[in-house]
Tab-separated table of C-alpha atoms in Angstrom:
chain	number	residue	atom	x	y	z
A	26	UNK	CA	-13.676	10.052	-5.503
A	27	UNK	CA	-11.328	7.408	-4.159
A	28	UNK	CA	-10.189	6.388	-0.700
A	29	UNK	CA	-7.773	4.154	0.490
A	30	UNK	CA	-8.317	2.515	4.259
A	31	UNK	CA	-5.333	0.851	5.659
A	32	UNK	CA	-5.697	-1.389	9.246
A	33	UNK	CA	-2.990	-3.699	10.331
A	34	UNK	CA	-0.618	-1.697	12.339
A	35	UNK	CA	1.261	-1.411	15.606
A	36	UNK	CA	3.648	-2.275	17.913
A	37	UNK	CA	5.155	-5.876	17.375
A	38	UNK	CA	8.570	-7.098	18.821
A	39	UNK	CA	11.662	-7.819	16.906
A	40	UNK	CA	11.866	-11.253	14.581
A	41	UNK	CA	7.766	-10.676	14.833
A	42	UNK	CA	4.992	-10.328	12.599
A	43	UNK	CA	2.225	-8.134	11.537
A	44	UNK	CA	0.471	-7.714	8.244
A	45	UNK	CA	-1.147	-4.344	6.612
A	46	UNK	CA	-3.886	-4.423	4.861
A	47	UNK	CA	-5.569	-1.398	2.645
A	48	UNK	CA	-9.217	-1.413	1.493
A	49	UNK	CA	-9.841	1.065	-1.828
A	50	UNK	CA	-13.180	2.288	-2.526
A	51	UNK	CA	-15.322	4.757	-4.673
A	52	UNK	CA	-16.282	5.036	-8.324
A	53	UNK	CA	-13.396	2.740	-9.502
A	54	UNK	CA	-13.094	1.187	-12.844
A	55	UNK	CA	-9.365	-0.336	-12.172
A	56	UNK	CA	-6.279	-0.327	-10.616
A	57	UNK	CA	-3.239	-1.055	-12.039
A	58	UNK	CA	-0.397	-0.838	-9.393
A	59	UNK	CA	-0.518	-1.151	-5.909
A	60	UNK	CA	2.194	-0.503	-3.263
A	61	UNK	CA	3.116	0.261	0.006
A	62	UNK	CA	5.792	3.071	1.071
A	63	UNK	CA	7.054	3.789	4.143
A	64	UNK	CA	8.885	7.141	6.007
A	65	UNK	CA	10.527	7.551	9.106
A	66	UNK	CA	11.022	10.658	10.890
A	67	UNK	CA	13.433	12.868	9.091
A	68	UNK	CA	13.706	10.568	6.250
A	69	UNK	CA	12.181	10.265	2.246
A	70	UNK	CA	9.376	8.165	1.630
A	71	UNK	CA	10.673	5.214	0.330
A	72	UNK	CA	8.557	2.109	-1.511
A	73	UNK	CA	8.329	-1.179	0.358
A	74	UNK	CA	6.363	-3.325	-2.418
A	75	UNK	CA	4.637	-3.261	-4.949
A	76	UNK	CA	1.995	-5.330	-7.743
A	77	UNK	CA	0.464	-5.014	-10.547
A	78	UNK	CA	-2.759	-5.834	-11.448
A	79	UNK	CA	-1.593	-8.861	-13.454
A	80	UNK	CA	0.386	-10.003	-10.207
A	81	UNK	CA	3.969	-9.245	-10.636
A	82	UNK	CA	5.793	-7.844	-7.802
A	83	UNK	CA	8.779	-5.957	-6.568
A	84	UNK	CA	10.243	-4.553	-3.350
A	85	UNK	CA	12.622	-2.778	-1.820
A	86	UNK	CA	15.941	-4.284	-1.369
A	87	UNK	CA	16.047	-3.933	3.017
A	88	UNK	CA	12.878	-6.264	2.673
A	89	UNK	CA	13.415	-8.577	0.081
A	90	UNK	CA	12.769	-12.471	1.636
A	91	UNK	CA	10.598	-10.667	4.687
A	92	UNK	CA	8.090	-9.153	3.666
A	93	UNK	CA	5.112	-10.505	1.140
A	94	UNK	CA	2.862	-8.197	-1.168
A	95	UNK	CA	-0.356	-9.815	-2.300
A	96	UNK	CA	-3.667	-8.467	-3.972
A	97	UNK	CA	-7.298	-9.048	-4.558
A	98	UNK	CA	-8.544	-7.591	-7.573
A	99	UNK	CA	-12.460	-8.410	-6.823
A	100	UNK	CA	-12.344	-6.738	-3.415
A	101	UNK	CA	-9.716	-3.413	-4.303
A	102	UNK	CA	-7.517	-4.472	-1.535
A	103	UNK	CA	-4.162	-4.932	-1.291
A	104	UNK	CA	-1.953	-6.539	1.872
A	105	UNK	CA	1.810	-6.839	3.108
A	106	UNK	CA	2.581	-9.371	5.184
A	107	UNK	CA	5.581	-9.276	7.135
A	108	UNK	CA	8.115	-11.274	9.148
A	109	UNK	CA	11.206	-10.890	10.826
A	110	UNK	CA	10.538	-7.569	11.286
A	111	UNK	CA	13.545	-5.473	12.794
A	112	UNK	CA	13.699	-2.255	14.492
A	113	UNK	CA	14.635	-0.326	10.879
A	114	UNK	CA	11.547	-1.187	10.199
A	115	UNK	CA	10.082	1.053	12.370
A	116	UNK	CA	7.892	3.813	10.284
A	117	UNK	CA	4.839	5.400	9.274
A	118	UNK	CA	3.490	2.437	6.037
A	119	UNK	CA	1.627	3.968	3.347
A	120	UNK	CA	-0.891	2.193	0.894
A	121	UNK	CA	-0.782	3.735	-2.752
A	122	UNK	CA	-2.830	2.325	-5.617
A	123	UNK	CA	-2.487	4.176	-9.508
A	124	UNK	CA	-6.839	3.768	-10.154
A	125	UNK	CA	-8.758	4.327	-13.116
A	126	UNK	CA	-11.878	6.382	-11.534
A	127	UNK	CA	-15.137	8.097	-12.972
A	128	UNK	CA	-15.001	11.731	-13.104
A	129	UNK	CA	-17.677	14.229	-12.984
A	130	UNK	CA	-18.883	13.389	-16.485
A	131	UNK	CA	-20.084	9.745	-16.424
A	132	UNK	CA	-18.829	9.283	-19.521
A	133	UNK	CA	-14.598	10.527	-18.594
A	134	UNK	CA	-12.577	8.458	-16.828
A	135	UNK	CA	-9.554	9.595	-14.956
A	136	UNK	CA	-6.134	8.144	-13.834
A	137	UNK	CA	-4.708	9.253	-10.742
A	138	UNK	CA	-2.619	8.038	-7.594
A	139	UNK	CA	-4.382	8.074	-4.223
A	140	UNK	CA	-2.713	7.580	-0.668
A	141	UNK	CA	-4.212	5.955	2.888
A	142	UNK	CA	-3.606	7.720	5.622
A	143	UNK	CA	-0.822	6.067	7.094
A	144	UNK	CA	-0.458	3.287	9.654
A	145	UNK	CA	2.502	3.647	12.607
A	146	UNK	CA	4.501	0.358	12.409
A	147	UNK	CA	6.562	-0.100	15.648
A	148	UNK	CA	9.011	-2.671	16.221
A	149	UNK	CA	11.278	-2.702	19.550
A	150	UNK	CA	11.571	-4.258	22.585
C-alpha cells in the first residue's frame, strides 16, 4: 500500500548537525500532514514537527529555533533538519505522513496514517 523510508541518522556530537529525511511511496493520491516523532527508551512517543501539505508548520516546544521541517510535495518526501543538537535529543525519530491511497477497488480511496521504521539519532560525546 504505502511505505515510508527514512535515511539520515546517527551518531553526531553535541551543538552538531544531522538532517532526516523520509521517502513515501505506493499508490498515493495525497498527503496532507507530515511529521516526525521521536521516543526514547522508557518514554511516550512524542511529535518533533510537523507540515501540512499547504506548508504550515509546528513543533515541539524542546526544539523550537533548532530544528527545521520542510517538504516536497512532487517527490512524497519530507525532511528535518537539525542543529544544535543536545544529548536529550538522543532517540529513536519517526517519519509519519496522514496519505490519501488507492484501495483494492480502483475506484475507493482510503485515508490512513503510515509510519517509517525508525532511525536511531545519537548525540554524545
Amino acid at each position: 500500500q504505502v511505505q515510508l523510508v527514512e535515511s539520515g541518522g546517527g551518531l553526531v556530537q553535541p551543538g552538531g548537525s544531522l538532517r532526516l529525511s523520509c521517502a513515501a511511496s505506493g499508490n498515493i493520491f495525497s498527503i496532507y500532514t507530515m511529521g516526525w516523532y521521536r521516543q526514547a527508551p522508557g518514554k511516550q512517543r512524542d511529535l518533533v514537527a510537523s507540515i501540512s501539505s499547504g506548508g504550515s508548520t509546528s513543533y515541539g516546544d524542546s526544539v523550537k529555533g533548532r530544528f527545521t521541517i520542510s517538504r516536497d510535495n512532487a517527490k512524497n518526501t519530507v525532511s528535518l533538519q537539525m542543529n544544535s543538537l543536545k544529548p536529550e535529543d538522543t532517540a529513536v525519530y519517526y517519519c509519519n505522513a496522514d496519505v490519501v491511497y488507492r484501495g483494492d477497488s480502483r475506484y475507493l480511496r482510503e485515508r490512513g496514517l503510515f509510519w517509517g521504521q525508525g532511525t536511531q539519532v545519537t548525540v554524545s560525546s
